Every structure is written in structure tokens, then in C-alpha cells.
Amino acid sequence: MYTSIIATVLAAAVIKAAPTSTGSIFPSRTVPLTRVTHSVVAGRAGQLIFDPQNVVAQVGDIVEWHFLPMNHSVAQSSFGSPCVPDADVSTSFFSGFQPTTSGQAPNVFQFIVKDSNPIWYYCAQGNHCESGMAGVINQNFSSANTLDAYKAKAKTVQKTVIPPVVQGGAVIPNPNPLGGF
Ligand SMILES: *[C@@H]1O[C@H](CO)[C@@H](O)[C@H](O)[C@H]1NC(C)=O
Ligand SMILES: *[C@@H]1O[C@H](CO)[C@@H](O)[C@H](O)[C@H]1NC(C)=O
Ligand SMILES: [Cu+2]
């Protein structure tokens, strides 16, 4: 009895594993990549903005932030609390600060979109978030939770909070340092 249950589980595992040899054994924590990358530029033309600040992405797409002068970052927040790390700090992303005095910073930050829920984020430098340096992935365009509403609330924030750890994505060498951003 016991043996046959184990045999059944093993058989199922083998059948499932065979066609997805490069897949993960943690399907709930990973998604198949679409190979689509959305580039976002932080601080274009010396302004405290993300460009584009509104990205529509599929699950499995990558969002890749490129950092211009002087010293920006991306940090995930909830819609309701702009400029503050998401309450679920363990699952929210932070790129760390990516300073550069000219051109692009040597590293970019890559984040894999894992579901279709809106993802709100801000720059954790100084008062950049209060000044409007915020963006969203997959805003719900039928909802009152707009980026403009996020930014309006951000203006009232007393102090932007820097997340404690770099996580939730990959800091990697800039694959396109002369991209003309
Ligand atoms: C970038 O900003 C962070 C946070 O304000 C600061 O700790 C760091 O020293 C800055 N780096 C440079 C090179 O200015
Ligand atoms: C978008 O927002 C509307 C209005 O709040 C809501 O009814 C709808 O369920 C939302 N759509 C998604 C995909 O969350
Ligand atoms: Cu900034």
C-alpha cells in the first residue's frame, strides 16, 4: 500500500518532469519567461521621473530599470502607502541605490512580473518620491487607483523610507550601456 503510493508519486513526478527539464520544482514561485523586456529609465534628462512610468506587462515579462544621474533606485510599495516599502517586505523589491555622475549607472535592476496585479514603486532617494518619482506596472485602468492618485498622496508623505535590503530582482551589469537613454 505504502509502496504503491510512493511508486505512483514517483511515476507522476517523472512524467511531469520529462518535458520541462529546465523548469523549477517551485512552480508557485517562478513563472516561465516570455523573453520580453520592458526598459524603464530612471531620471531621464535630469528629471525626477521614470520613463515610461506606466508599463503594461504580461506574466513572465522582465522590467529592467536603467539609472541615469545622479543616484536613483526602485522600491516596491503598496498603492495606499506611497514612498514606503510594501508591508510585505519579504516579497517586495528594492534595487539599492545605483549612482552615476554621467551616462547610465553600470548596473540595471531586473524584475520578473509574476502576476497581473498592479505593482507600485518609487525612488527611495531623498524626496524624489514626494516629487513624483514613482511608477506602476499593470495599473488597473478601470480603478480609481491611478498613478496620478499615487503621486498626489506621495506629495503628502513626510519621509520616504529606504527599504532595508536589496531583493526581489536582480542587479546585473548593464546589458545596453550605450542605449541612448
Ligand atoms: C546614493 O544615495 C544613497 C542614499 O541616499 C547614499 O547612501 C549613497 O551614499 C549615495 N551614493 C553616492 C555615490 O552618492
Ligand atoms: C479593476 O478595478 C475595478 C474597479 O475597482 C474592479 O471592479 C476590477 O475587478 C479590477 N480588475 C482587476 C483585474 O483587478
Ligand atoms: Cu530618484
PDB file of C-alpha atoms and ligand atoms in Angstrom:
ATOM      1  CA  MET A   1       0.000   0.000   0.000  1.00  0.00           C
ATOM      2  CA  TYR A   2       2.578   2.497   1.145  1.00  0.00           C
ATOM      3  CA  THR A   3       4.956   1.349  -1.544  1.00  0.00           C
ATOM      4  CA  SER A   4       2.372   1.729  -4.247  1.00  0.00           C
ATOM      5  CA  ILE A   5       1.604   5.307  -3.217  1.00  0.00           C
ATOM      6  CA  ILE A   6       5.274   6.181  -3.425  1.00  0.00           C
ATOM      7  CA  ALA A   7       5.511   4.452  -6.783  1.00  0.00           C
ATOM      8  CA  THR A   8       2.556   6.455  -8.051  1.00  0.00           C
ATOM      9  CA  VAL A   9       4.034   9.729  -6.854  1.00  0.00           C
ATOM     10  CA  LEU A  10       7.376   8.907  -8.429  1.00  0.00           C
ATOM     11  CA  ALA A  11       5.739   7.958 -11.705  1.00  0.00           C
ATOM     12  CA  ALA A  12       3.810  11.213 -11.741  1.00  0.00           C
ATOM     13  CA  ALA A  13       6.951  13.161 -10.986  1.00  0.00           C
ATOM     14  CA  VAL A  14       8.805  11.511 -13.828  1.00  0.00           C
ATOM     15  CA  ILE A  15       6.009  12.150 -16.300  1.00  0.00           C
ATOM     16  CA  LYS A  16       5.759  15.778 -15.206  1.00  0.00           C
ATOM     17  CA  ALA A  17       9.482  16.386 -15.129  1.00  0.00           C
ATOM     18  CA  ALA A  18      10.353  14.960 -18.518  1.00  0.00           C
ATOM     19  CA  PRO A  19       9.082  17.756 -20.821  1.00  0.00           C
ATOM     20  CA  THR A  20      10.239  20.588 -18.557  1.00  0.00           C
ATOM     21  CA  SER A  21      13.817  19.748 -17.759  1.00  0.00           C
ATOM     22  CA  THR A  22      14.731  23.420 -17.357  1.00  0.00           C
ATOM     23  CA  GLY A  23      11.683  24.183 -15.197  1.00  0.00           C
ATOM     24  CA  SER A  24      11.702  24.799 -11.481  1.00  0.00           C
ATOM     25  CA  ILE A  25      10.477  22.489  -8.766  1.00  0.00           C
ATOM     26  CA  PHE A  26       8.880  25.555  -7.154  1.00  0.00           C
ATOM     27  CA  PRO A  27       6.163  26.419  -9.703  1.00  0.00           C
ATOM     28  CA  SER A  28       4.337  28.766  -7.334  1.00  0.00           C
ATOM     29  CA  ARG A  29       7.415  30.974  -7.020  1.00  0.00           C
ATOM     30  CA  THR A  30       8.550  31.148 -10.622  1.00  0.00           C
ATOM     31  CA  VAL A  31       6.931  31.805 -13.967  1.00  0.00           C
ATOM     32  CA  PRO A  32       8.000  30.828 -17.474  1.00  0.00           C
ATOM     33  CA  LEU A  33       9.808  33.751 -19.069  1.00  0.00           C
ATOM     34  CA  THR A  34       8.291  35.322 -22.162  1.00  0.00           C
ATOM     35  CA  ARG A  35      11.662  36.802 -23.230  1.00  0.00           C
ATOM     36  CA  VAL A  36      10.017  40.248 -23.423  1.00  0.00           C
ATOM     37  CA  THR A  37      11.898  43.013 -21.594  1.00  0.00           C
ATOM     38  CA  HIS A  38      10.457  46.458 -20.842  1.00  0.00           C
ATOM     39  CA  SER A  39      13.153  49.071 -20.288  1.00  0.00           C
ATOM     40  CA  VAL A  40      12.408  51.925 -17.906  1.00  0.00           C
ATOM     41  CA  VAL A  41      14.765  54.867 -17.468  1.00  0.00           C
ATOM     42  CA  ALA A  42      15.132  56.489 -14.050  1.00  0.00           C
ATOM     43  CA  GLY A  43      15.946  60.188 -14.151  1.00  0.00           C
ATOM     44  CA  ARG A  44      15.763  60.941 -17.873  1.00  0.00           C
ATOM     45  CA  ALA A  45      17.032  64.454 -18.704  1.00  0.00           C
ATOM     46  CA  GLY A  46      17.860  65.079 -15.066  1.00  0.00           C
ATOM     47  CA  GLN A  47      14.188  64.949 -14.129  1.00  0.00           C
ATOM     48  CA  LEU A  48      12.736  63.099 -11.151  1.00  0.00           C
ATOM     49  CA  ILE A  49      10.683  60.730 -13.261  1.00  0.00           C
ATOM     50  CA  PHE A  50      10.561  57.174 -14.548  1.00  0.00           C
ATOM     51  CA  ASP A  51      10.136  56.885 -18.301  1.00  0.00           C
ATOM     52  CA  PRO A  52       7.844  55.196 -19.120  1.00  0.00           C
ATOM     53  CA  GLN A  53       6.235  55.472 -15.718  1.00  0.00           C
ATOM     54  CA  ASN A  54       3.357  53.188 -16.728  1.00  0.00           C
ATOM     55  CA  VAL A  55       4.224  49.718 -18.045  1.00  0.00           C
ATOM     56  CA  VAL A  56       1.770  47.085 -19.198  1.00  0.00           C
ATOM     57  CA  ALA A  57       3.425  43.682 -18.951  1.00  0.00           C
ATOM     58  CA  GLN A  58       2.492  40.033 -19.230  1.00  0.00           C
ATOM     59  CA  VAL A  59       3.300  37.478 -16.561  1.00  0.00           C
ATOM     60  CA  GLY A  60       6.833  36.304 -17.320  1.00  0.00           C
ATOM     61  CA  ASP A  61       7.956  39.622 -18.823  1.00  0.00           C
ATOM     62  CA  ILE A  62      11.000  41.376 -17.372  1.00  0.00           C
ATOM     63  CA  VAL A  63      11.011  45.032 -16.362  1.00  0.00           C
ATOM     64  CA  GLU A  64      14.530  46.431 -16.490  1.00  0.00           C
ATOM     65  CA  TRP A  65      15.374  49.793 -14.934  1.00  0.00           C
ATOM     66  CA  HIS A  66      18.314  51.847 -16.225  1.00  0.00           C
ATOM     67  CA  PHE A  67      19.615  54.551 -13.913  1.00  0.00           C
ATOM     68  CA  LEU A  68      20.769  57.999 -15.038  1.00  0.00           C
ATOM     69  CA  PRO A  69      22.434  60.662 -12.815  1.00  0.00           C
ATOM     70  CA  MET A  70      22.625  61.154 -10.063  1.00  0.00           C
ATOM     71  CA  ASN A  71      21.636  58.426  -7.645  1.00  0.00           C
ATOM     72  CA  HIS A  72      18.289  56.691  -8.032  1.00  0.00           C
ATOM     73  CA  SER A  73      16.657  53.415  -7.032  1.00  0.00           C
ATOM     74  CA  VAL A  74      13.400  51.492  -7.365  1.00  0.00           C
ATOM     75  CA  ALA A  75      11.444  50.223  -4.369  1.00  0.00           C
ATOM     76  CA  GLN A  76       8.081  48.492  -4.338  1.00  0.00           C
ATOM     77  CA  SER A  77       5.254  49.916  -2.255  1.00  0.00           C
ATOM     78  CA  SER A  78       1.538  49.384  -1.909  1.00  0.00           C
ATOM     79  CA  PHE A  79      -0.858  51.797  -3.613  1.00  0.00           C
ATOM     80  CA  GLY A  80      -2.129  53.061  -0.274  1.00  0.00           C
ATOM     81  CA  SER A  81       1.255  53.914   1.237  1.00  0.00           C
ATOM     82  CA  PRO A  82       3.427  55.714  -1.312  1.00  0.00           C
ATOM     83  CA  CYS A  83       7.158  56.166  -0.654  1.00  0.00           C
ATOM     84  CA  VAL A  84       7.177  53.382   1.957  1.00  0.00           C
ATOM     85  CA  PRO A  85       8.226  49.755   1.352  1.00  0.00           C
ATOM     86  CA  ASP A  86       5.336  47.376   0.823  1.00  0.00           C
ATOM     87  CA  ALA A  87       4.076  45.926   4.099  1.00  0.00           C
ATOM     88  CA  ASP A  88       5.046  42.508   2.832  1.00  0.00           C
ATOM     89  CA  VAL A  89       8.711  43.447   2.775  1.00  0.00           C
ATOM     90  CA  SER A  90       9.749  39.849   2.160  1.00  0.00           C
ATOM     91  CA  THR A  91       8.181  39.784  -1.300  1.00  0.00           C
ATOM     92  CA  SER A  92       8.694  43.357  -2.450  1.00  0.00           C
ATOM     93  CA  PHE A  93      11.629  44.537  -4.491  1.00  0.00           C
ATOM     94  CA  PHE A  94      14.390  47.071  -3.888  1.00  0.00           C
ATOM     95  CA  SER A  95      17.229  47.728  -6.330  1.00  0.00           C
ATOM     96  CA  GLY A  96      19.530  49.515  -3.932  1.00  0.00           C
ATOM     97  CA  PHE A  97      20.986  52.874  -4.988  1.00  0.00           C
ATOM     98  CA  GLN A  98      22.581  52.997  -8.432  1.00  0.00           C
ATOM     99  CA  PRO A  99      24.655  56.171  -8.601  1.00  0.00           C
ATOM    100  CA  THR A 100      26.322  57.586 -11.692  1.00  0.00           C
ATOM    101  CA  THR A 101      27.685  61.045 -12.459  1.00  0.00           C
ATOM    102  CA  SER A 102      27.225  60.727 -16.230  1.00  0.00           C
ATOM    103  CA  GLY A 103      25.633  58.274 -18.628  1.00  0.00           C
ATOM    104  CA  GLN A 104      23.944  55.185 -17.270  1.00  0.00           C
ATOM    105  CA  ALA A 105      24.843  53.513 -13.988  1.00  0.00           C
ATOM    106  CA  PRO A 106      26.950  50.372 -14.523  1.00  0.00           C
ATOM    107  CA  ASN A 107      24.158  48.092 -13.270  1.00  0.00           C
ATOM    108  CA  VAL A 108      20.478  47.685 -14.092  1.00  0.00           C
ATOM    109  CA  PHE A 109      17.736  46.130 -11.969  1.00  0.00           C
ATOM    110  CA  GLN A 110      15.608  43.341 -13.431  1.00  0.00           C
ATOM    111  CA  PHE A 111      12.250  42.298 -12.023  1.00  0.00           C
ATOM    112  CA  ILE A 112      10.171  39.383 -13.322  1.00  0.00           C
ATOM    113  CA  VAL A 113       6.426  40.051 -13.433  1.00  0.00           C
ATOM    114  CA  LYS A 114       4.859  37.121 -11.581  1.00  0.00           C
ATOM    115  CA  ASP A 115       1.151  38.020 -11.652  1.00  0.00           C
ATOM    116  CA  SER A 116      -1.157  40.568 -13.231  1.00  0.00           C
ATOM    117  CA  ASN A 117      -1.793  42.651 -10.113  1.00  0.00           C
ATOM    118  CA  PRO A 118      -0.733  46.309 -10.172  1.00  0.00           C
ATOM    119  CA  ILE A 119       2.792  46.848  -8.853  1.00  0.00           C
ATOM    120  CA  TRP A 120       3.579  50.292  -7.457  1.00  0.00           C
ATOM    121  CA  TYR A 121       7.083  51.549  -6.964  1.00  0.00           C
ATOM    122  CA  TYR A 122       9.066  54.682  -6.116  1.00  0.00           C
ATOM    123  CA  CYS A 123      12.604  56.016  -5.898  1.00  0.00           C
ATOM    124  CA  ALA A 124      13.854  55.841  -2.323  1.00  0.00           C
ATOM    125  CA  GLN A 125      16.354  58.702  -2.711  1.00  0.00           C
ATOM    126  CA  GLY A 126      15.851  61.874  -0.657  1.00  0.00           C
ATOM    127  CA  ASN A 127      12.480  63.402  -1.501  1.00  0.00           C
ATOM    128  CA  HIS A 128      12.323  62.011  -5.051  1.00  0.00           C
ATOM    129  CA  CYS A 129       9.133  60.041  -4.324  1.00  0.00           C
ATOM    130  CA  GLU A 130       7.356  63.082  -2.885  1.00  0.00           C
ATOM    131  CA  SER A 131       8.456  64.940  -6.021  1.00  0.00           C
ATOM    132  CA  GLY A 132       6.721  62.417  -8.277  1.00  0.00           C
ATOM    133  CA  MET A 133       9.414  59.847  -8.945  1.00  0.00           C
ATOM    134  CA  ALA A 134       7.049  56.870  -8.966  1.00  0.00           C
ATOM    135  CA  GLY A 135       5.746  54.328 -11.414  1.00  0.00           C
ATOM    136  CA  VAL A 136       3.414  51.391 -11.882  1.00  0.00           C
ATOM    137  CA  ILE A 137       3.357  48.062 -13.670  1.00  0.00           C
ATOM    138  CA  ASN A 138      -0.096  46.870 -14.789  1.00  0.00           C
ATOM    139  CA  GLN A 139      -2.219  49.679 -13.426  1.00  0.00           C
ATOM    140  CA  ASN A 140      -5.912  48.708 -13.388  1.00  0.00           C
ATOM    141  CA  PHE A 141      -7.317  51.314 -15.757  1.00  0.00           C
ATOM    142  CA  SER A 142     -10.887  50.692 -14.503  1.00  0.00           C
ATOM    143  CA  SER A 143      -9.890  51.533 -10.946  1.00  0.00           C
ATOM    144  CA  ALA A 144      -9.575  54.819  -9.088  1.00  0.00           C
ATOM    145  CA  ASN A 145      -6.084  53.651  -8.088  1.00  0.00           C
ATOM    146  CA  THR A 146      -4.245  55.655 -10.709  1.00  0.00           C
ATOM    147  CA  LEU A 147      -0.637  56.754 -10.836  1.00  0.00           C
ATOM    148  CA  ASP A 148      -1.820  60.351 -10.537  1.00  0.00           C
ATOM    149  CA  ALA A 149      -3.627  59.418  -7.301  1.00  0.00           C
ATOM    150  CA  TYR A 150      -0.492  57.686  -6.023  1.00  0.00           C
ATOM    151  CA  LYS A 151       1.616  60.759  -6.791  1.00  0.00           C
ATOM    152  CA  ALA A 152      -0.919  63.089  -5.176  1.00  0.00           C
ATOM    153  CA  LYS A 153      -0.722  61.076  -1.969  1.00  0.00           C
ATOM    154  CA  ALA A 154       3.082  60.876  -2.254  1.00  0.00           C
ATOM    155  CA  LYS A 155       3.229  64.690  -2.030  1.00  0.00           C
ATOM    156  CA  THR A 156       1.828  64.462   1.487  1.00  0.00           C
ATOM    157  CA  VAL A 157       4.378  61.905   2.703  1.00  0.00           C
ATOM    158  CA  GLN A 158       6.586  63.210   5.496  1.00  0.00           C
ATOM    159  CA  LYS A 159       9.559  60.993   4.793  1.00  0.00           C
ATOM    160  CA  THR A 160      10.451  58.487   2.095  1.00  0.00           C
ATOM    161  CA  VAL A 161      11.564  55.171   3.582  1.00  0.00           C
ATOM    162  CA  ILE A 162      14.586  53.278   2.282  1.00  0.00           C
ATOM    163  CA  PRO A 163      13.942  49.507   2.250  1.00  0.00           C
ATOM    164  CA  PRO A 164      16.336  47.512   4.435  1.00  0.00           C
ATOM    165  CA  VAL A 165      17.629  45.026   1.856  1.00  0.00           C
ATOM    166  CA  VAL A 166      18.222  44.731  -1.874  1.00  0.00           C
ATOM    167  CA  GLN A 167      15.937  41.926  -3.018  1.00  0.00           C
ATOM    168  CA  GLY A 168      13.126  40.785  -5.255  1.00  0.00           C
ATOM    169  CA  GLY A 169      15.041  41.123  -8.502  1.00  0.00           C
ATOM    170  CA  ALA A 170      18.491  41.019  -9.994  1.00  0.00           C
ATOM    171  CA  VAL A 171      21.146  43.734 -10.006  1.00  0.00           C
ATOM    172  CA  ILE A 172      23.167  42.868 -13.111  1.00  0.00           C
ATOM    173  CA  PRO A 173      25.721  44.597 -15.351  1.00  0.00           C
ATOM    174  CA  ASN A 174      24.002  46.971 -17.768  1.00  0.00           C
ATOM    175  CA  PRO A 175      23.435  44.951 -20.970  1.00  0.00           C
ATOM    176  CA  ASN A 176      22.911  48.117 -23.038  1.00  0.00           C
ATOM    177  CA  PRO A 177      25.092  50.867 -21.533  1.00  0.00           C
ATOM    178  CA  LEU A 178      25.121  52.940 -24.742  1.00  0.00           C
ATOM    179  CA  GLY A 179      21.385  52.621 -25.287  1.00  0.00           C
ATOM    180  CA  GLY A 180      20.963  56.346 -25.853  1.00  0.00           C
ATOM    181  CA  PHE A 181      18.748  56.949 -22.869  1.00  0.00           C
TER     182      PHE A 181
HETATM  183  C1  LIG B   1      23.431  57.282  -3.073  1.00  0.00           C
HETATM  184  O1  LIG B   1      22.346  57.530  -2.200  1.00  0.00           O
HETATM  185  C2  LIG B   1      22.380  56.765  -1.013  1.00  0.00           C
HETATM  186  C3  LIG B   1      21.105  57.053  -0.227  1.00  0.00           C
HETATM  187  O2  LIG B   1      20.917  58.420  -0.053  1.00  0.00           O
HETATM  188  C4  LIG B   1      23.626  57.095  -0.228  1.00  0.00           C
HETATM  189  O3  LIG B   1      23.690  56.279   0.919  1.00  0.00           O
HETATM  190  C5  LIG B   1      24.853  56.852  -1.096  1.00  0.00           C
HETATM  191  O4  LIG B   1      25.997  57.264  -0.410  1.00  0.00           O
HETATM  192  C6  LIG B   1      24.732  57.606  -2.403  1.00  0.00           C
HETATM  193  N1  LIG B   1      25.876  57.274  -3.266  1.00  0.00           N
HETATM  194  C7  LIG B   1      26.588  58.204  -3.906  1.00  0.00           C
HETATM  195  C8  LIG B   1      27.744  57.712  -4.694  1.00  0.00           C
HETATM  196  O5  LIG B   1      26.287  59.375  -3.878  1.00  0.00           O
HETATM  197  C1  LIG B   2     -10.150  46.814 -11.684  1.00  0.00           C
HETATM  198  O1  LIG B   2     -10.842  47.738 -10.881  1.00  0.00           O
HETATM  199  C2  LIG B   2     -12.255  47.591 -10.927  1.00  0.00           C
HETATM  200  C3  LIG B   2     -12.853  48.746 -10.146  1.00  0.00           C
HETATM  201  O2  LIG B   2     -12.358  48.781  -8.837  1.00  0.00           O
HETATM  202  C4  LIG B   2     -12.615  46.224 -10.360  1.00  0.00           C
HETATM  203  O3  LIG B   2     -14.007  46.027 -10.423  1.00  0.00           O
HETATM  204  C5  LIG B   2     -11.918  45.132 -11.177  1.00  0.00           C
HETATM  205  O4  LIG B   2     -12.140  43.884 -10.583  1.00  0.00           O
HETATM  206  C6  LIG B   2     -10.437  45.397 -11.241  1.00  0.00           C
HETATM  207  N1  LIG B   2      -9.822  44.475 -12.175  1.00  0.00           N
HETATM  208  C7  LIG B   2      -8.837  43.668 -11.810  1.00  0.00           C
HETATM  209  C8  LIG B   2      -8.291  42.783 -12.865  1.00  0.00           C
HETATM  210  O5  LIG B   2      -8.376  43.658 -10.668  1.00  0.00           O
HETATM  211 CU    CU B   3      15.444  59.159  -7.702  1.00  0.00          CU
END
